[in-house]
Protein backbone atom coordinates (compact mmCIF):
# COMPACT_ATOMS: atom_id res chain seq x y z
CA UNK A 1 0.00 0.00 0.00
CA UNK A 2 1.30 3.43 -0.86
CA UNK A 3 1.86 5.96 1.92
CA UNK A 4 -0.93 8.30 2.94
CA UNK A 5 -0.43 11.55 1.05
CA UNK A 6 -2.52 14.64 1.70
CA UNK A 7 -4.32 14.23 -1.63
CA UNK A 8 -5.10 10.60 -0.90
CA UNK A 9 -6.35 11.40 2.61
CA UNK A 10 -8.61 14.11 1.18
CA UNK A 11 -9.96 11.74 -1.47
CA UNK A 12 -10.75 9.04 1.10
CA UNK A 13 -12.49 11.53 3.37
CA UNK A 14 -14.45 12.90 0.40
CA UNK A 15 -15.58 9.42 -0.60
CA UNK A 16 -16.63 8.64 2.96
CA UNK A 17 -18.64 11.85 3.27
CA UNK A 18 -20.25 11.30 -0.14
CA UNK A 19 -21.28 7.76 0.82
CA UNK A 20 -22.81 8.99 4.09
CA UNK A 21 -24.64 11.82 2.36
CA UNK A 22 -26.01 9.41 -0.29
CA UNK A 23 -27.25 7.11 2.45
CA UNK A 24 -28.79 9.89 4.54
CA UNK A 25 -30.34 11.59 1.51
CA UNK A 26 -31.71 8.28 0.26
CA UNK A 27 -33.23 7.37 3.60
CA UNK A 28 -34.71 10.82 4.13
CA UNK A 29 -36.17 10.86 0.59
CA UNK A 30 -37.62 7.40 1.05
CA UNK A 31 -39.19 8.39 4.38
CA UNK A 32 -40.71 11.56 2.96
CA UNK A 33 -42.05 10.19 -0.32
CA UNK A 34 -40.78 7.01 -1.99
CA UNK A 35 -37.69 5.05 -2.88
CA UNK A 36 -37.48 6.89 -6.20
CA UNK A 37 -37.37 10.21 -4.33
CA UNK A 38 -34.80 8.68 -1.99
CA UNK A 39 -32.59 7.73 -4.94
CA UNK A 40 -32.75 11.24 -6.35
CA UNK A 41 -32.21 12.88 -2.94
CA UNK A 42 -29.25 10.58 -2.15
CA UNK A 43 -27.62 11.26 -5.51
CA UNK A 44 -28.06 15.02 -5.17
CA UNK A 45 -26.75 15.03 -1.59
CA UNK A 46 -23.68 12.99 -2.57
CA UNK A 47 -23.00 15.22 -5.59
CA UNK A 48 -23.18 18.40 -3.52
CA UNK A 49 -20.88 16.94 -0.87
CA UNK A 50 -18.30 15.97 -3.52
CA UNK A 51 -18.48 19.44 -5.12
CA UNK A 52 -18.11 21.13 -1.73
CA UNK A 53 -15.21 18.91 -0.80
CA UNK A 54 -13.32 19.65 -3.98
CA UNK A 55 -13.93 23.38 -3.60
CA UNK A 56 -12.13 23.24 -0.24
CA UNK A 57 -9.46 20.77 -1.41
CA UNK A 58 -6.52 23.18 -1.60
CA UNK A 59 -7.20 24.62 1.86
CA UNK A 60 -7.58 21.14 3.36
CA UNK A 61 -4.40 19.80 1.84
CA UNK A 62 -2.39 22.87 2.90
CA UNK A 63 -3.53 22.44 6.51
CA UNK A 64 -2.71 18.73 6.41
CA UNK A 65 0.77 19.44 5.00
CA UNK A 66 1.63 22.06 7.62
CA UNK A 67 0.48 19.82 10.49
CA UNK A 68 2.39 16.85 9.04
CA UNK A 69 5.57 18.88 8.55
CA UNK A 70 5.42 20.23 12.11
CA UNK A 71 4.99 16.70 13.44
CA UNK A 72 7.90 15.42 11.35
CA UNK A 73 10.21 18.23 12.47
CA UNK A 74 9.30 17.71 16.11
CA UNK A 75 9.72 13.94 15.83
CA UNK A 76 13.15 14.27 14.22
CA UNK A 77 14.35 16.81 16.75
CA UNK A 78 13.10 14.74 19.68
CA UNK A 79 14.71 11.63 18.20
CA UNK A 80 18.09 13.34 17.86
CA UNK A 81 17.86 14.55 21.47
CA UNK A 82 17.07 11.03 22.67
CA UNK A 83 19.99 9.65 20.68
CA UNK A 84 22.31 12.10 22.45
CA UNK A 85 21.04 10.74 25.77
CA UNK A 86 21.52 7.15 24.59
CA UNK A 87 25.12 7.66 23.49
CA UNK A 88 25.94 9.50 26.73
CA UNK A 89 24.41 6.62 28.71
CA UNK A 90 26.47 4.02 26.84
CA UNK A 91 29.59 6.09 27.46
CA UNK A 92 28.63 6.28 31.15
CA UNK A 93 28.33 2.47 31.23
CA UNK A 94 31.82 2.23 29.77
CA UNK A 95 33.30 4.71 32.26
CA UNK A 96 31.60 3.09 35.26
CA UNK A 97 31.25 -0.60 34.33
CA UNK A 98 29.25 -2.92 36.57
CA UNK A 99 32.05 -5.49 36.72
CA UNK A 100 35.79 -5.00 37.24
CA UNK A 101 37.59 -4.86 33.90
CA UNK A 102 34.15 -4.93 32.23
CA UNK A 103 34.98 -2.58 29.36
CA UNK A 104 38.14 -2.49 27.29
CA UNK A 105 39.79 0.88 26.82
CA UNK A 106 39.21 0.71 23.04
CA UNK A 107 35.48 0.22 23.58
CA UNK A 108 35.38 3.09 26.08
CA UNK A 109 37.20 5.33 23.60
CA UNK A 110 34.79 4.32 20.82
CA UNK A 111 31.76 5.08 23.00
CA UNK A 112 33.30 8.42 23.99
CA UNK A 113 33.94 9.35 20.36
CA UNK A 114 30.39 8.38 19.41
CA UNK A 115 28.87 10.40 22.27
CA UNK A 116 30.90 13.49 21.38
CA UNK A 117 30.13 13.16 17.66
CA UNK A 118 26.39 12.96 18.22
CA UNK A 119 26.31 15.73 20.85
CA UNK A 120 28.21 18.06 18.50
CA UNK A 121 25.72 17.79 15.64
CA UNK A 122 24.11 21.03 14.51
CA UNK A 123 20.59 19.61 14.67
CA UNK A 124 20.82 18.85 18.40
CA UNK A 125 18.62 21.32 20.32
CA UNK A 126 20.74 23.87 22.21
CA UNK A 127 19.55 23.02 25.77
CA UNK A 128 20.22 19.34 25.10
CA UNK A 129 23.64 20.15 23.65
CA UNK A 130 24.60 22.16 26.75
CA UNK A 131 23.42 19.44 29.12
CA UNK A 132 25.28 16.83 27.06
CA UNK A 133 28.48 18.88 27.20
CA UNK A 134 28.25 18.98 31.01
CA UNK A 135 27.53 15.26 31.21
CA UNK A 136 30.40 14.35 28.90
CA UNK A 137 32.80 16.59 30.82
CA UNK A 138 31.76 14.89 34.07
CA UNK A 139 32.27 11.48 32.47
CA UNK A 140 35.71 12.49 31.21
CA UNK A 141 36.59 13.57 34.76
CA UNK A 142 35.43 10.22 36.12
CA UNK A 143 33.44 11.87 38.92
CA UNK A 144 30.48 9.57 39.66
CA UNK A 145 28.49 12.10 41.73
CA UNK A 146 28.90 14.89 39.21
CA UNK A 147 28.14 12.47 36.37
CA UNK A 148 24.96 11.28 38.03
CA UNK A 149 23.70 14.83 38.45
CA UNK A 150 24.73 15.80 34.91
CA UNK A 151 23.01 12.74 33.41
CA UNK A 152 19.83 13.62 35.31
CA UNK A 153 20.04 17.13 33.89
CA UNK A 154 20.56 15.72 30.39
CA UNK A 155 17.62 13.38 30.78
CA UNK A 156 15.47 16.25 32.03
CA UNK A 157 16.43 18.51 29.14
CA UNK A 158 15.64 15.75 26.62
CA UNK A 159 12.25 15.24 28.28
CA UNK A 160 11.58 18.98 28.37
CA UNK A 161 12.46 19.28 24.70
CA UNK A 162 10.15 16.41 23.78
CA UNK A 163 7.20 17.85 25.72
CA UNK A 164 7.62 21.60 25.14
CA UNK A 165 7.59 21.61 21.35
CA UNK A 166 4.71 23.09 19.43
CA UNK A 167 2.32 20.30 18.53
CA UNK A 168 0.60 20.12 15.15
CA UNK A 169 -2.67 21.99 15.13
CA UNK A 170 -1.65 24.50 17.84
mmCIF file of C-alpha atoms in Angstrom:
data_model
loop_
_atom_site.group_PDB
_atom_site.id
_atom_site.type_symbol
_atom_site.label_atom_id
_atom_site.label_comp_id
_atom_site.label_asym_id
_atom_site.label_seq_id
_atom_site.Cartn_x
_atom_site.Cartn_y
_atom_site.Cartn_z
ATOM 1 C CA UNK A 1 0.000 0.000 0.000
ATOM 2 C CA UNK A 2 1.302 3.433 -0.860
ATOM 3 C CA UNK A 3 1.857 5.965 1.916
ATOM 4 C CA UNK A 4 -0.934 8.300 2.937
ATOM 5 C CA UNK A 5 -0.431 11.546 1.054
ATOM 6 C CA UNK A 6 -2.524 14.644 1.697
ATOM 7 C CA UNK A 7 -4.324 14.228 -1.633
ATOM 8 C CA UNK A 8 -5.101 10.597 -0.899
ATOM 9 C CA UNK A 9 -6.350 11.397 2.607
ATOM 10 C CA UNK A 10 -8.608 14.108 1.177
ATOM 11 C CA UNK A 11 -9.955 11.741 -1.473
ATOM 12 C CA UNK A 12 -10.746 9.044 1.097
ATOM 13 C CA UNK A 13 -12.487 11.528 3.373
ATOM 14 C CA UNK A 14 -14.452 12.902 0.397
ATOM 15 C CA UNK A 15 -15.576 9.419 -0.601
ATOM 16 C CA UNK A 16 -16.630 8.642 2.956
ATOM 17 C CA UNK A 17 -18.642 11.848 3.269
ATOM 18 C CA UNK A 18 -20.250 11.301 -0.142
ATOM 19 C CA UNK A 19 -21.281 7.764 0.823
ATOM 20 C CA UNK A 20 -22.805 8.990 4.090
ATOM 21 C CA UNK A 21 -24.636 11.820 2.359
ATOM 22 C CA UNK A 22 -26.007 9.408 -0.289
ATOM 23 C CA UNK A 23 -27.246 7.106 2.450
ATOM 24 C CA UNK A 24 -28.787 9.894 4.537
ATOM 25 C CA UNK A 25 -30.344 11.592 1.513
ATOM 26 C CA UNK A 26 -31.712 8.284 0.264
ATOM 27 C CA UNK A 27 -33.233 7.371 3.604
ATOM 28 C CA UNK A 28 -34.714 10.820 4.128
ATOM 29 C CA UNK A 29 -36.171 10.863 0.595
ATOM 30 C CA UNK A 30 -37.623 7.395 1.054
ATOM 31 C CA UNK A 31 -39.191 8.394 4.380
ATOM 32 C CA UNK A 32 -40.711 11.561 2.965
ATOM 33 C CA UNK A 33 -42.053 10.192 -0.321
ATOM 34 C CA UNK A 34 -40.777 7.005 -1.992
ATOM 35 C CA UNK A 35 -37.686 5.047 -2.881
ATOM 36 C CA UNK A 36 -37.480 6.894 -6.199
ATOM 37 C CA UNK A 37 -37.373 10.213 -4.334
ATOM 38 C CA UNK A 38 -34.796 8.678 -1.994
ATOM 39 C CA UNK A 39 -32.594 7.727 -4.938
ATOM 40 C CA UNK A 40 -32.745 11.243 -6.350
ATOM 41 C CA UNK A 41 -32.209 12.875 -2.944
ATOM 42 C CA UNK A 42 -29.245 10.581 -2.154
ATOM 43 C CA UNK A 43 -27.622 11.263 -5.515
ATOM 44 C CA UNK A 44 -28.057 15.016 -5.174
ATOM 45 C CA UNK A 45 -26.748 15.034 -1.586
ATOM 46 C CA UNK A 46 -23.681 12.992 -2.568
ATOM 47 C CA UNK A 47 -23.004 15.219 -5.590
ATOM 48 C CA UNK A 48 -23.180 18.398 -3.519
ATOM 49 C CA UNK A 49 -20.881 16.939 -0.869
ATOM 50 C CA UNK A 50 -18.304 15.972 -3.520
ATOM 51 C CA UNK A 51 -18.477 19.436 -5.123
ATOM 52 C CA UNK A 52 -18.114 21.128 -1.729
ATOM 53 C CA UNK A 53 -15.212 18.911 -0.801
ATOM 54 C CA UNK A 54 -13.323 19.645 -3.985
ATOM 55 C CA UNK A 55 -13.932 23.376 -3.599
ATOM 56 C CA UNK A 56 -12.128 23.238 -0.237
ATOM 57 C CA UNK A 57 -9.464 20.775 -1.412
ATOM 58 C CA UNK A 58 -6.520 23.184 -1.597
ATOM 59 C CA UNK A 59 -7.202 24.625 1.864
ATOM 60 C CA UNK A 60 -7.585 21.139 3.365
ATOM 61 C CA UNK A 61 -4.395 19.802 1.839
ATOM 62 C CA UNK A 62 -2.391 22.873 2.905
ATOM 63 C CA UNK A 63 -3.532 22.441 6.510
ATOM 64 C CA UNK A 64 -2.710 18.729 6.409
ATOM 65 C CA UNK A 65 0.765 19.439 5.003
ATOM 66 C CA UNK A 66 1.629 22.055 7.620
ATOM 67 C CA UNK A 67 0.479 19.817 10.486
ATOM 68 C CA UNK A 68 2.393 16.849 9.044
ATOM 69 C CA UNK A 69 5.575 18.885 8.549
ATOM 70 C CA UNK A 70 5.416 20.232 12.110
ATOM 71 C CA UNK A 71 4.990 16.699 13.444
ATOM 72 C CA UNK A 72 7.902 15.416 11.348
ATOM 73 C CA UNK A 73 10.205 18.229 12.469
ATOM 74 C CA UNK A 74 9.301 17.708 16.108
ATOM 75 C CA UNK A 75 9.725 13.942 15.835
ATOM 76 C CA UNK A 76 13.146 14.270 14.219
ATOM 77 C CA UNK A 77 14.346 16.814 16.747
ATOM 78 C CA UNK A 78 13.096 14.741 19.682
ATOM 79 C CA UNK A 79 14.712 11.632 18.203
ATOM 80 C CA UNK A 80 18.089 13.338 17.864
ATOM 81 C CA UNK A 81 17.858 14.551 21.468
ATOM 82 C CA UNK A 82 17.075 11.030 22.672
ATOM 83 C CA UNK A 83 19.985 9.649 20.677
ATOM 84 C CA UNK A 84 22.311 12.098 22.454
ATOM 85 C CA UNK A 85 21.042 10.737 25.772
ATOM 86 C CA UNK A 86 21.520 7.153 24.593
ATOM 87 C CA UNK A 87 25.123 7.661 23.486
ATOM 88 C CA UNK A 88 25.942 9.499 26.731
ATOM 89 C CA UNK A 89 24.413 6.616 28.712
ATOM 90 C CA UNK A 90 26.474 4.021 26.837
ATOM 91 C CA UNK A 91 29.586 6.089 27.464
ATOM 92 C CA UNK A 92 28.627 6.276 31.150
ATOM 93 C CA UNK A 93 28.326 2.470 31.227
ATOM 94 C CA UNK A 94 31.824 2.229 29.769
ATOM 95 C CA UNK A 95 33.304 4.711 32.256
ATOM 96 C CA UNK A 96 31.603 3.091 35.263
ATOM 97 C CA UNK A 97 31.254 -0.598 34.330
ATOM 98 C CA UNK A 98 29.249 -2.922 36.572
ATOM 99 C CA UNK A 99 32.051 -5.492 36.717
ATOM 100 C CA UNK A 100 35.791 -4.998 37.240
ATOM 101 C CA UNK A 101 37.586 -4.861 33.902
ATOM 102 C CA UNK A 102 34.146 -4.931 32.234
ATOM 103 C CA UNK A 103 34.983 -2.577 29.357
ATOM 104 C CA UNK A 104 38.143 -2.492 27.292
ATOM 105 C CA UNK A 105 39.795 0.879 26.816
ATOM 106 C CA UNK A 106 39.213 0.706 23.036
ATOM 107 C CA UNK A 107 35.483 0.221 23.584
ATOM 108 C CA UNK A 108 35.380 3.088 26.081
ATOM 109 C CA UNK A 109 37.204 5.329 23.600
ATOM 110 C CA UNK A 110 34.788 4.317 20.816
ATOM 111 C CA UNK A 111 31.764 5.082 23.001
ATOM 112 C CA UNK A 112 33.304 8.416 23.989
ATOM 113 C CA UNK A 113 33.942 9.355 20.361
ATOM 114 C CA UNK A 114 30.391 8.381 19.414
ATOM 115 C CA UNK A 115 28.868 10.398 22.267
ATOM 116 C CA UNK A 116 30.898 13.490 21.377
ATOM 117 C CA UNK A 117 30.135 13.156 17.657
ATOM 118 C CA UNK A 118 26.390 12.960 18.219
ATOM 119 C CA UNK A 119 26.306 15.733 20.846
ATOM 120 C CA UNK A 120 28.212 18.063 18.502
ATOM 121 C CA UNK A 121 25.725 17.787 15.637
ATOM 122 C CA UNK A 122 24.109 21.030 14.508
ATOM 123 C CA UNK A 123 20.589 19.612 14.666
ATOM 124 C CA UNK A 124 20.823 18.854 18.398
ATOM 125 C CA UNK A 125 18.621 21.323 20.316
ATOM 126 C CA UNK A 126 20.741 23.866 22.212
ATOM 127 C CA UNK A 127 19.549 23.021 25.769
ATOM 128 C CA UNK A 128 20.219 19.341 25.103
ATOM 129 C CA UNK A 129 23.638 20.147 23.645
ATOM 130 C CA UNK A 130 24.596 22.163 26.746
ATOM 131 C CA UNK A 131 23.415 19.440 29.120
ATOM 132 C CA UNK A 132 25.275 16.834 27.056
ATOM 133 C CA UNK A 133 28.476 18.883 27.202
ATOM 134 C CA UNK A 134 28.246 18.983 31.006
ATOM 135 C CA UNK A 135 27.526 15.260 31.210
ATOM 136 C CA UNK A 136 30.404 14.348 28.902
ATOM 137 C CA UNK A 137 32.799 16.588 30.820
ATOM 138 C CA UNK A 138 31.760 14.885 34.066
ATOM 139 C CA UNK A 139 32.269 11.477 32.474
ATOM 140 C CA UNK A 140 35.711 12.490 31.213
ATOM 141 C CA UNK A 141 36.592 13.575 34.763
ATOM 142 C CA UNK A 142 35.425 10.223 36.116
ATOM 143 C CA UNK A 143 33.443 11.873 38.915
ATOM 144 C CA UNK A 144 30.483 9.566 39.657
ATOM 145 C CA UNK A 145 28.492 12.104 41.730
ATOM 146 C CA UNK A 146 28.900 14.895 39.205
ATOM 147 C CA UNK A 147 28.144 12.473 36.365
ATOM 148 C CA UNK A 148 24.959 11.279 38.026
ATOM 149 C CA UNK A 149 23.701 14.831 38.454
ATOM 150 C CA UNK A 150 24.725 15.804 34.908
ATOM 151 C CA UNK A 151 23.012 12.736 33.414
ATOM 152 C CA UNK A 152 19.833 13.617 35.311
ATOM 153 C CA UNK A 153 20.040 17.127 33.892
ATOM 154 C CA UNK A 154 20.564 15.724 30.388
ATOM 155 C CA UNK A 155 17.620 13.380 30.776
ATOM 156 C CA UNK A 156 15.468 16.251 32.032
ATOM 157 C CA UNK A 157 16.428 18.515 29.139
ATOM 158 C CA UNK A 158 15.642 15.753 26.624
ATOM 159 C CA UNK A 159 12.251 15.241 28.276
ATOM 160 C CA UNK A 160 11.581 18.979 28.374
ATOM 161 C CA UNK A 161 12.456 19.279 24.702
ATOM 162 C CA UNK A 162 10.148 16.412 23.781
ATOM 163 C CA UNK A 163 7.200 17.847 25.717
ATOM 164 C CA UNK A 164 7.615 21.598 25.141
ATOM 165 C CA UNK A 165 7.591 21.609 21.348
ATOM 166 C CA UNK A 166 4.705 23.091 19.428
ATOM 167 C CA UNK A 167 2.322 20.295 18.531
ATOM 168 C CA UNK A 168 0.602 20.118 15.154
ATOM 169 C CA UNK A 169 -2.670 21.995 15.131
ATOM 170 C CA UNK A 170 -1.653 24.497 17.836
#
